Amino acid sequence: EPEVTQTPSHQVTQMGQEVILRCVPISNHLYFYWYRQILGQKVEFLVSFYNNEISEKSEIFDDQFSVERPDGSNFTLKIRSTKLEDSAMYFCASSGGTSGYEQYFGPGTRLTVT
Amino acid sequence: GEDVEQSLFLSVREGDSSVINCTYTDSSSTYLYWYKQEPGAGLQLLTYIFSNMDMKQDQRLTVLLNKKDKHLSLRIADTQTGDSAIYFCAESEGSQGNLIFGKGTKLSVKP
């Protein structure tokens, strides 16, 4: 069964460094999303992406964040200058295409900023 | 703004039914979802319901929606130890809209 994959599973970085989190959505999906979950808190929406542009973003998704679909398969989230409070689990999701509108999530990347 | 609320913990005995409840505030929610998260894993879509439906059954899972009270529930029949996980309720306004999640209900199943 097709699934969303994410790499790396765990990323440790120093404050101020740039990180890129990678996702491979399900191949025929058209809509792509990033969410994050700070330990013990709710899963929060960051950004959605369709037709090679951002369709919606939350207040969390400030200028430090960017997304890109550099080729036909990858979907990336870049954090330019990480802060301690960026430590969280980051989930990628995809939907659309022949499978409909349900969002399927990847296993997540745990980002630890020290 | 939109909010989704769930109780944080539920404990049941193996073989019993579990009922996990959720309330939401956004009256324009059109899709409501239940996701399951096992320890160290991602979010697994369990089931969903359109806002124009009252009930949906899928094997051991029954979803009930009371749109007037903005109340959603997930019933798991014959709960097994493998059902132990965190269950998240989520809603969205449109078919491709972002999901608003609750904090999750941790279900513990005792043998």
Short mmCIF file of C-alpha atoms in Angstrom, two decimals:
data_model
loop_
_atom_site.label_atom_id
_atom_site.label_comp_id
_atom_site.label_asym_id
_atom_site.label_seq_id
_atom_site.Cartn_x
_atom_site.Cartn_y
_atom_site.Cartn_z
CA GLU A 1 0.00 0.00 0.00
CA PRO A 2 1.40 3.44 -0.89
CA GLU A 3 2.59 5.51 2.04
CA VAL A 4 4.13 8.86 2.86
CA THR A 5 7.79 8.63 3.83
CA GLN A 6 9.92 11.15 5.70
CA THR A 7 13.65 11.55 6.26
CA PRO A 8 15.45 11.75 8.54
CA SER A 9 13.53 10.16 11.38
CA HIS A 10 15.47 12.23 13.90
CA GLN A 11 17.48 15.41 13.33
CA VAL A 12 19.56 17.15 15.97
CA THR A 13 20.78 20.64 15.18
CA GLN A 14 22.24 23.63 16.94
CA MET A 15 20.29 26.83 17.39
CA GLY A 16 20.72 29.14 14.43
CA GLN A 17 21.43 26.36 11.94
CA GLU A 18 19.36 25.64 8.87
CA VAL A 19 17.54 22.33 8.56
CA ILE A 20 15.72 20.70 5.67
CA LEU A 21 13.14 18.05 6.39
CA ARG A 22 12.23 15.80 3.52
CA CYS A 23 9.04 14.04 2.55
CA VAL A 24 7.99 11.81 -0.31
CA PRO A 25 4.19 12.05 -0.62
CA ILE A 26 2.01 9.35 -2.14
CA SER A 27 2.72 9.44 -5.85
CA ASN A 28 -0.62 10.45 -7.34
CA HIS A 29 -1.52 12.95 -4.62
CA LEU A 30 -1.91 16.61 -5.43
CA TYR A 31 -2.07 18.35 -2.04
CA PHE A 32 0.77 18.42 0.42
CA TYR A 33 0.92 19.57 4.03
CA TRP A 34 3.28 20.07 6.94
CA TYR A 35 2.16 19.84 10.57
CA ARG A 36 4.10 19.86 13.78
CA GLN A 37 3.55 18.48 17.26
CA ILE A 38 5.46 19.95 20.17
CA LEU A 39 5.83 17.34 22.90
CA GLY A 40 2.62 17.07 24.90
CA GLN A 41 0.72 19.53 22.71
CA LYS A 42 -1.72 19.40 19.83
CA VAL A 43 -0.79 18.62 16.26
CA GLU A 44 -0.67 22.05 14.57
CA PHE A 45 -1.05 22.93 10.91
CA LEU A 46 1.88 24.76 9.33
CA VAL A 47 1.32 24.99 5.58
CA SER A 48 -0.47 23.45 2.61
CA PHE A 49 0.84 23.32 -0.94
CA TYR A 50 -0.93 22.75 -4.24
CA ASN A 51 -0.01 23.31 -7.85
CA ASN A 52 3.50 24.38 -6.91
CA GLU A 53 2.48 27.12 -4.55
CA ILE A 54 1.43 27.64 -0.95
CA SER A 55 -2.36 27.51 -0.68
CA GLU A 56 -2.66 28.19 3.04
CA LYS A 57 -0.34 28.82 5.97
CA SER A 58 -0.72 29.31 9.70
CA GLU A 59 0.69 32.04 11.94
CA ILE A 60 3.46 29.65 12.93
CA PHE A 61 4.74 29.54 9.35
CA ASP A 62 6.74 32.76 9.42
CA ASP A 63 9.63 33.94 7.26
CA GLN A 64 11.94 31.38 8.85
CA PHE A 65 10.01 28.60 7.13
CA SER A 66 9.79 27.71 3.47
CA VAL A 67 8.53 24.78 1.44
CA GLU A 68 9.53 23.46 -1.91
CA ARG A 69 8.72 20.67 -4.30
CA PRO A 70 12.09 20.49 -6.05
CA ASP A 71 11.19 17.58 -8.29
CA GLY A 72 8.22 15.34 -9.03
CA SER A 73 8.50 13.32 -5.84
CA ASN A 74 10.01 15.27 -2.92
CA PHE A 75 8.37 17.89 -0.72
CA THR A 76 10.66 19.74 1.68
CA LEU A 77 10.33 22.00 4.69
CA LYS A 78 13.24 24.33 5.38
CA ILE A 79 13.79 26.19 8.64
CA ARG A 80 16.40 28.86 8.01
CA SER A 81 17.64 29.67 11.50
CA THR A 82 16.35 27.19 14.04
CA LYS A 83 15.24 28.23 17.51
CA LEU A 84 14.89 26.10 20.63
CA GLU A 85 11.11 26.34 20.32
CA ASP A 86 11.24 24.71 16.88
CA SER A 87 11.96 21.39 18.62
CA ALA A 88 9.00 19.20 17.71
CA MET A 89 7.83 16.27 15.65
CA TYR A 90 7.19 17.41 12.08
CA PHE A 91 4.66 15.48 10.03
CA CYS A 92 4.19 15.59 6.30
CA ALA A 93 0.82 14.65 4.81
CA SER A 94 -0.63 14.32 1.34
CA SER A 95 -4.07 13.97 -0.18
CA GLY A 96 -6.02 14.26 -3.39
CA GLY A 97 -5.82 12.52 -6.69
CA THR A 98 -7.72 9.31 -7.16
CA SER A 99 -7.68 8.48 -3.45
CA GLY A 100 -9.81 11.49 -2.57
CA TYR A 101 -9.41 14.06 0.15
CA GLU A 102 -8.29 12.10 3.18
CA GLN A 103 -4.89 13.23 4.42
CA TYR A 104 -2.33 10.49 4.88
CA PHE A 105 0.52 11.21 7.24
CA GLY A 106 4.14 10.18 7.25
CA PRO A 107 5.88 8.78 10.34
CA GLY A 108 7.34 12.17 11.24
CA THR A 109 10.78 13.71 11.77
CA ARG A 110 11.73 14.48 15.34
CA LEU A 111 13.68 17.76 15.30
CA THR A 112 15.75 18.56 18.37
CA VAL A 113 17.32 22.02 18.55
CA THR A 114 20.07 22.40 21.16
CA GLY B 1 -10.91 30.56 16.52
CA GLU B 2 -11.70 26.95 15.81
CA ASP B 3 -11.09 24.51 18.63
CA VAL B 4 -11.39 20.77 19.11
CA GLU B 5 -11.61 19.30 22.59
CA GLN B 6 -11.19 15.74 23.81
CA SER B 7 -10.80 14.09 27.18
CA LEU B 8 -7.20 13.10 27.71
CA PHE B 9 -7.45 9.55 29.05
CA LEU B 10 -9.70 6.51 28.78
CA SER B 11 -9.12 3.11 30.33
CA VAL B 12 -11.14 0.01 29.40
CA ARG B 13 -10.92 -3.74 29.83
CA GLU B 14 -10.16 -6.00 26.88
CA GLY B 15 -13.39 -7.07 25.18
CA ASP B 16 -15.35 -4.04 26.36
CA SER B 17 -16.45 -1.20 24.07
CA SER B 18 -14.54 2.07 24.14
CA VAL B 19 -16.19 5.40 23.43
CA ILE B 20 -13.97 8.38 22.75
CA ASN B 21 -15.68 11.75 22.62
CA CYS B 22 -14.82 15.00 20.89
CA THR B 23 -16.42 18.43 20.63
CA TYR B 24 -15.65 21.09 18.08
CA THR B 25 -16.57 24.74 17.75
CA ASP B 26 -16.48 25.47 14.03
CA SER B 27 -19.99 25.14 12.64
CA SER B 28 -18.63 25.23 9.09
CA SER B 29 -16.66 22.03 9.62
CA THR B 30 -17.54 19.72 6.80
CA TYR B 31 -15.23 16.79 7.38
CA LEU B 32 -14.47 15.14 10.70
CA TYR B 33 -11.75 12.56 11.18
CA TRP B 34 -10.35 10.09 13.65
CA TYR B 35 -6.63 9.36 13.61
CA LYS B 36 -4.69 6.82 15.69
CA GLN B 37 -1.13 7.31 16.89
CA GLU B 38 0.80 4.40 18.34
CA PRO B 39 3.96 5.10 20.38
CA GLY B 40 6.75 6.44 18.17
CA ALA B 41 4.63 6.25 15.04
CA GLY B 42 2.86 8.69 12.75
CA LEU B 43 -0.83 9.45 12.46
CA GLN B 44 -2.91 6.66 10.96
CA LEU B 45 -6.23 7.67 9.44
CA LEU B 46 -8.91 5.45 10.95
CA THR B 47 -12.12 6.83 9.60
CA TYR B 48 -13.92 10.03 8.69
CA ILE B 49 -17.45 11.33 8.36
CA PHE B 50 -19.08 14.07 6.32
CA SER B 51 -21.04 16.64 8.26
CA ASN B 52 -24.26 15.66 6.45
CA MET B 53 -24.07 12.16 7.97
CA ASP B 54 -25.15 11.06 11.45
CA MET B 55 -23.36 7.76 11.65
CA LYS B 56 -20.74 5.70 9.91
CA GLN B 57 -19.78 2.13 10.67
CA ASP B 58 -16.58 0.45 9.58
CA GLN B 59 -16.01 -3.02 11.05
CA ARG B 60 -15.40 -2.50 14.80
CA LEU B 61 -15.52 1.29 14.50
CA THR B 62 -18.69 3.36 14.73
CA VAL B 63 -18.61 7.13 14.35
CA LEU B 64 -21.55 9.18 15.60
CA LEU B 65 -21.99 12.84 14.75
CA ASN B 66 -24.38 15.21 16.50
CA LYS B 67 -24.06 18.32 14.39
CA LYS B 68 -26.43 20.35 16.54
CA ASP B 69 -24.26 19.81 19.62
CA LYS B 70 -21.02 19.71 17.58
CA HIS B 71 -20.20 16.39 19.18
CA LEU B 72 -18.35 13.51 17.57
CA SER B 73 -17.70 10.10 19.06
CA LEU B 74 -15.73 7.02 18.11
CA ARG B 75 -16.89 3.68 19.44
CA ILE B 76 -14.52 0.72 19.25
CA ALA B 77 -16.31 -2.58 19.76
CA ASP B 78 -14.54 -5.53 21.41
CA THR B 79 -11.51 -3.43 22.31
CA GLN B 80 -8.20 -5.28 22.10
CA THR B 81 -4.81 -4.56 23.67
CA GLY B 82 -3.60 -3.61 20.18
CA ASP B 83 -6.06 -0.72 20.23
CA SER B 84 -4.02 0.98 22.95
CA ALA B 85 -2.90 4.26 21.39
CA ILE B 86 -3.67 7.97 21.29
CA TYR B 87 -6.79 8.82 19.27
CA PHE B 88 -7.05 12.25 17.68
CA CYS B 89 -10.23 13.91 16.53
CA ALA B 90 -9.76 16.43 13.70
CA GLU B 91 -11.95 18.66 11.60
CA SER B 92 -11.56 20.62 8.40
CA GLU B 93 -13.69 23.13 6.57
CA GLY B 94 -13.17 21.93 3.08
CA SER B 95 -12.13 18.82 1.27
CA GLN B 96 -8.50 19.94 1.06
CA GLY B 97 -8.48 22.23 4.07
CA ASN B 98 -6.00 22.06 6.86
CA LEU B 99 -6.88 19.84 9.80
CA ILE B 100 -7.58 21.20 13.27
CA PHE B 101 -6.71 18.54 15.84
CA GLY B 102 -7.73 17.87 19.38
CA LYS B 103 -5.10 17.07 22.00
CA GLY B 104 -5.75 13.36 21.69
CA THR B 105 -7.25 10.75 24.00
CA LYS B 106 -4.90 8.12 25.33
CA LEU B 107 -6.72 4.78 25.33
CA SER B 108 -5.35 2.14 27.68
CA VAL B 109 -6.69 -1.38 27.33
CA LYS B 110 -6.24 -3.68 30.32
CA PRO B 111 -6.17 -7.45 29.79
#
